[in-house]
CSV table of C-alpha atoms and ligand atoms in Angstrom, one decimal:
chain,number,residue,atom,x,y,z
A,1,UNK,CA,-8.9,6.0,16.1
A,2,UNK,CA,-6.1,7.0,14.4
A,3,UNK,CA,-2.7,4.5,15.3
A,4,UNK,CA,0.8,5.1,15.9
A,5,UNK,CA,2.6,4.3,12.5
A,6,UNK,CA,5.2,2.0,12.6
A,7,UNK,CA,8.5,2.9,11.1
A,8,UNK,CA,11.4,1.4,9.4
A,9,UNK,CA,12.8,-0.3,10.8
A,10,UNK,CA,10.7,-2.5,12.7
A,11,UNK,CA,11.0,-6.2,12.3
A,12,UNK,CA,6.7,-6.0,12.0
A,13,UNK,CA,7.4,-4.0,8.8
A,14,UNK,CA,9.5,-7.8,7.1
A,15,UNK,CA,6.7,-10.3,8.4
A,16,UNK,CA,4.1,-11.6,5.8
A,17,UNK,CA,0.4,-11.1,6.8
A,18,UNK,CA,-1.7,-14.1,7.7
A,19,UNK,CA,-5.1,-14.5,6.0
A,20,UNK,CA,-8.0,-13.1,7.2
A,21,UNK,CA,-10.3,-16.2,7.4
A,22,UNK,CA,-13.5,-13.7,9.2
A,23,UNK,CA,-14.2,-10.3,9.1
A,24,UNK,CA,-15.1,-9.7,12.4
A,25,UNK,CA,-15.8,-6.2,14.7
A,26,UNK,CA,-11.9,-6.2,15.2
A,27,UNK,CA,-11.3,-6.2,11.9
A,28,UNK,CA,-13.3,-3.6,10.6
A,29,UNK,CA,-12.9,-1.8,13.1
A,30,UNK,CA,-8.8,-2.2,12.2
A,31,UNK,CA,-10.0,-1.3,8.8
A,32,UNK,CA,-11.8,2.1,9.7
A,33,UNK,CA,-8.7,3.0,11.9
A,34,UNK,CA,-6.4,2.3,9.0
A,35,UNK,CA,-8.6,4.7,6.9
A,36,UNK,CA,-8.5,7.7,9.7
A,37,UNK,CA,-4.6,7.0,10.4
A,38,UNK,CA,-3.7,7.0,6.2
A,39,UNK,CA,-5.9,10.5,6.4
A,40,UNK,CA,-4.6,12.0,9.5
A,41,UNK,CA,-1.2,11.1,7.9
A,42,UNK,CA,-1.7,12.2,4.1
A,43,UNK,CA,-1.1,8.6,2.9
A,44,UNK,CA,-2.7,7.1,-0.1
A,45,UNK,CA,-2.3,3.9,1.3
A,46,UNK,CA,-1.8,1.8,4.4
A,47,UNK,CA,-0.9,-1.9,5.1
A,48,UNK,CA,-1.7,-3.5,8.6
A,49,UNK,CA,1.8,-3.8,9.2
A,50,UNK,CA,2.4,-0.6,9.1
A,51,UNK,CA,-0.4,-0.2,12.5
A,52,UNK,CA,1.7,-3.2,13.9
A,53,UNK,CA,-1.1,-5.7,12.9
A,54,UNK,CA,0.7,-8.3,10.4
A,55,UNK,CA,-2.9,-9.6,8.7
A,56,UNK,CA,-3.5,-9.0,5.0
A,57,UNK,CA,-5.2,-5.9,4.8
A,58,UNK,CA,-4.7,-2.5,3.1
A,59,UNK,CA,-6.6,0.8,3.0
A,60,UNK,CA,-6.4,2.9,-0.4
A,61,UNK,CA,-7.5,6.5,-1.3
A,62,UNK,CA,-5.6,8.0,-3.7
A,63,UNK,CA,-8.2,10.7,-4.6
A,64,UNK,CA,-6.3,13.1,-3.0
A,65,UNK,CA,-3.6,12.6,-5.6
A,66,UNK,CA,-5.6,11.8,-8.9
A,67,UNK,CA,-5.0,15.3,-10.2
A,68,UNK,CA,-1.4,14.7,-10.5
A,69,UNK,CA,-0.8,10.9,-10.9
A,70,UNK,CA,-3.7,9.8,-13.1
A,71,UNK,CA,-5.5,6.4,-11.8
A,72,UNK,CA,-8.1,4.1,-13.3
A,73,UNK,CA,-10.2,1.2,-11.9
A,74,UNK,CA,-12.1,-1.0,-14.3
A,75,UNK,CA,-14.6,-3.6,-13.9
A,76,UNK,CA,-14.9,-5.9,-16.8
A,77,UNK,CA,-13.4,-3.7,-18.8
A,78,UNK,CA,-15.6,-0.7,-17.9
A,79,UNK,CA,-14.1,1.8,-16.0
A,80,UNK,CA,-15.4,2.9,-12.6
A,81,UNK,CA,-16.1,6.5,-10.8
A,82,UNK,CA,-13.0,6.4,-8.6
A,83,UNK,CA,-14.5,8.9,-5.9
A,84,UNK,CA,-17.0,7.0,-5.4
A,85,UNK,CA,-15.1,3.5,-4.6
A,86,UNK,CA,-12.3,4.8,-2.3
A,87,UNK,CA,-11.4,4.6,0.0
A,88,UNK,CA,-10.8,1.1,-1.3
A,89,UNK,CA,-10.2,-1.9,1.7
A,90,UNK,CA,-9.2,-5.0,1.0
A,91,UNK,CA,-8.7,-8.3,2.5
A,92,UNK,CA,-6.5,-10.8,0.9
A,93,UNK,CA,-5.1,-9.2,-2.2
A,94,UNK,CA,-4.0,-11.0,-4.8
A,95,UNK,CA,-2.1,-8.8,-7.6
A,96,UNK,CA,-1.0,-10.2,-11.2
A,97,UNK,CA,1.0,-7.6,-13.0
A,98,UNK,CA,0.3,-6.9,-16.3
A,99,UNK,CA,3.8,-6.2,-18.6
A,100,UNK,CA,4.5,-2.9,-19.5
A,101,UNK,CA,6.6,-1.2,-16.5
A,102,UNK,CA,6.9,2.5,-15.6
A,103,UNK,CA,9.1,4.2,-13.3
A,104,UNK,CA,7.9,6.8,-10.5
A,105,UNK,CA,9.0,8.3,-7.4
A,106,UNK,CA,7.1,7.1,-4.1
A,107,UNK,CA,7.0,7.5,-0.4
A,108,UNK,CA,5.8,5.3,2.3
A,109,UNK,CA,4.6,6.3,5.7
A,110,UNK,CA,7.2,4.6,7.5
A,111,UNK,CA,9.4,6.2,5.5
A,112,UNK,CA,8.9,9.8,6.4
A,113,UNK,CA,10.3,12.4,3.9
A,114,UNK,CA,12.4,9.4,2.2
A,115,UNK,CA,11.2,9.4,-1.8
A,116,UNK,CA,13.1,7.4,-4.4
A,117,UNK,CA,12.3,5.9,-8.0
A,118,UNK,CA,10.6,3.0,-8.3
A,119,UNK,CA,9.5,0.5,-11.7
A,120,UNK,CA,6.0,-0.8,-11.1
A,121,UNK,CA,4.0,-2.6,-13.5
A,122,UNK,CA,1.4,0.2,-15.1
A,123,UNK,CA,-1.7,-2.4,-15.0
A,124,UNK,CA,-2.6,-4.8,-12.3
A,125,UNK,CA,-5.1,-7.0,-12.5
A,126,UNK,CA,-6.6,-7.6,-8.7
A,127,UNK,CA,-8.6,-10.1,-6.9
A,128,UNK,CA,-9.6,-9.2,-3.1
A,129,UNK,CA,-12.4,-9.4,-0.3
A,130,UNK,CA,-14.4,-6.9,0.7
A,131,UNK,CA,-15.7,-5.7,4.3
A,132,UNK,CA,-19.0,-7.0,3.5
A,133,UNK,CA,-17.7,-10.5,2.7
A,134,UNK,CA,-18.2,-10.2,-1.1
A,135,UNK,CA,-15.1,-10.6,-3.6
A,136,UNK,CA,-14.3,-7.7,-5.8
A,137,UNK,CA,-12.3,-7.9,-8.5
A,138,UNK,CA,-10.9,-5.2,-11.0
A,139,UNK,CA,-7.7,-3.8,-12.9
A,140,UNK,CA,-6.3,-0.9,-12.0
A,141,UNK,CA,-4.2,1.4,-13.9
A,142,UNK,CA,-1.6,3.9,-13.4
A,143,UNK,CA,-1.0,5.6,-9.5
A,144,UNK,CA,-3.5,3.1,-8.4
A,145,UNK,CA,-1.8,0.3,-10.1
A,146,UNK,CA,1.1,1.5,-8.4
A,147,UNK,CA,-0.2,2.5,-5.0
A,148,UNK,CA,-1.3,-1.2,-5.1
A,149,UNK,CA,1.8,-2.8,-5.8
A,150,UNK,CA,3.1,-1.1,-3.0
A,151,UNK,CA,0.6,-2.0,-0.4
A,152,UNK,CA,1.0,-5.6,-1.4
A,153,UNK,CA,4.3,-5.7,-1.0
A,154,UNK,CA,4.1,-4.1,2.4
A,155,UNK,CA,1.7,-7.4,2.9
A,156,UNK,CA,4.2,-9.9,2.0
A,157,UNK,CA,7.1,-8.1,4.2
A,158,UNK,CA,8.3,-6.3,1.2
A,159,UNK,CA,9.3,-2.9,1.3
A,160,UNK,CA,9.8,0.0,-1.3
A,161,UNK,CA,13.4,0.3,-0.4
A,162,UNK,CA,14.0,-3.7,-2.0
A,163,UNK,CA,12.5,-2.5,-4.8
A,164,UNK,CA,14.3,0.5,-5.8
A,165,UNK,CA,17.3,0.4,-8.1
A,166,UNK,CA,20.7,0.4,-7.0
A,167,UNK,CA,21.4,4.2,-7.8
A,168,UNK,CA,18.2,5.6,-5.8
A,169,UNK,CA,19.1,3.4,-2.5
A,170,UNK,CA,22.5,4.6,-3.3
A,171,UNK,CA,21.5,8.3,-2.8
A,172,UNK,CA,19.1,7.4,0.5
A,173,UNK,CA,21.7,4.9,1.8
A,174,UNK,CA,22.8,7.8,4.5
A,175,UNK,CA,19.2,8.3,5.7
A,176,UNK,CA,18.3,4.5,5.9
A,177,UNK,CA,21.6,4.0,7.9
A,178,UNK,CA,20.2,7.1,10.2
A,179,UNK,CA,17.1,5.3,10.3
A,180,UNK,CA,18.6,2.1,12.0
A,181,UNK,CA,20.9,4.2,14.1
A,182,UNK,CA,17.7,6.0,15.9
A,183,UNK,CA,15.5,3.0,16.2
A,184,UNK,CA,14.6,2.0,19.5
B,201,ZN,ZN1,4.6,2.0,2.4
């Protein structure tokens, strides 16, 4: 089913998932909505938050994108057929960022047509659960890495707009002003 997505700024959008302790019918089925929503959409990612659902859950394809913002997934080092593993859903994420920093534009679905620059660690190394209760763990480079980063944030009640510097929120500050204006 795809969901109405929830945008900026709605006070869902700052609160910190909770842990999903059992992945029952209602979440998978939260998981394959997320999946046809982030489709319908165009996304290459979507937090539950974003579907008004504040549990700690993300959906991931960025295959529609690898052509222009390379990605890489790696499993003890070996790297992994990407279109074959997304779209990527996982349950409780946990992200250690590795050092080296790039900076790229992004968007966010509850952000629509607002881009801005954004540093993101290049590497992440991740730790999550899967929908079939097993644990997967892997490193992820470039707009995955990334794409990631974002998604986890969205998890904790961050948003891309916190993490922007000064001189990009300077240029949307208008819009995001617009964007509190028309919220109902
Ligand atoms: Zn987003």
């Amino acid at each position: 089913m795809i969901l109405p997505v929830v945008p900026y700024p709605a006070p869902i959008l700052r609160q910190k998932g909770r842990r999903i302790e059992a992945i029952t019918a209602e979440i998978r089925n939260l998981a394959a909505s997320m999946i046809e929503t982030m489709r319908a959409e165009h996304g290459v990612g979507l937090a539950a938050q974003q579907v008004g659902q504040a549990v700690q859950l993300t959906v991931i394809d960025i295959v529609p994108v690898l052509k222009d913002r390379p990605s890489a997934l790696l499993v003890h080092g070996v790297e992994q057929d990407l279109g074959a593993l997304m779209p990527l859903t996982l349950l409780n994420p946990e992200v250690t960022l590795l050092p080296e920093r790039d900076i790229a534009s992004e968007g966010c679905l509850s952000f629509p047509d607002l881009h801005g620059s954004v540093a993101r660690a290049t590497r992440v190394l991740v730790k999550a659960g899967l929908l079939d209760g097993t644990s997967f763990e892997f490193e992820a480079r470039g707009m995955l890495a990334r794409c990631i980063q974002h998604e986890v944030d969205h998890l904790n009640g961050i948003l891309f707009i916190d993490r922007m510097n000064s001189a990009s929120r300077a240029s949307l500050s208008g819009r995001l002003k617009r964007m509190l204006r028309e919220y109902v």
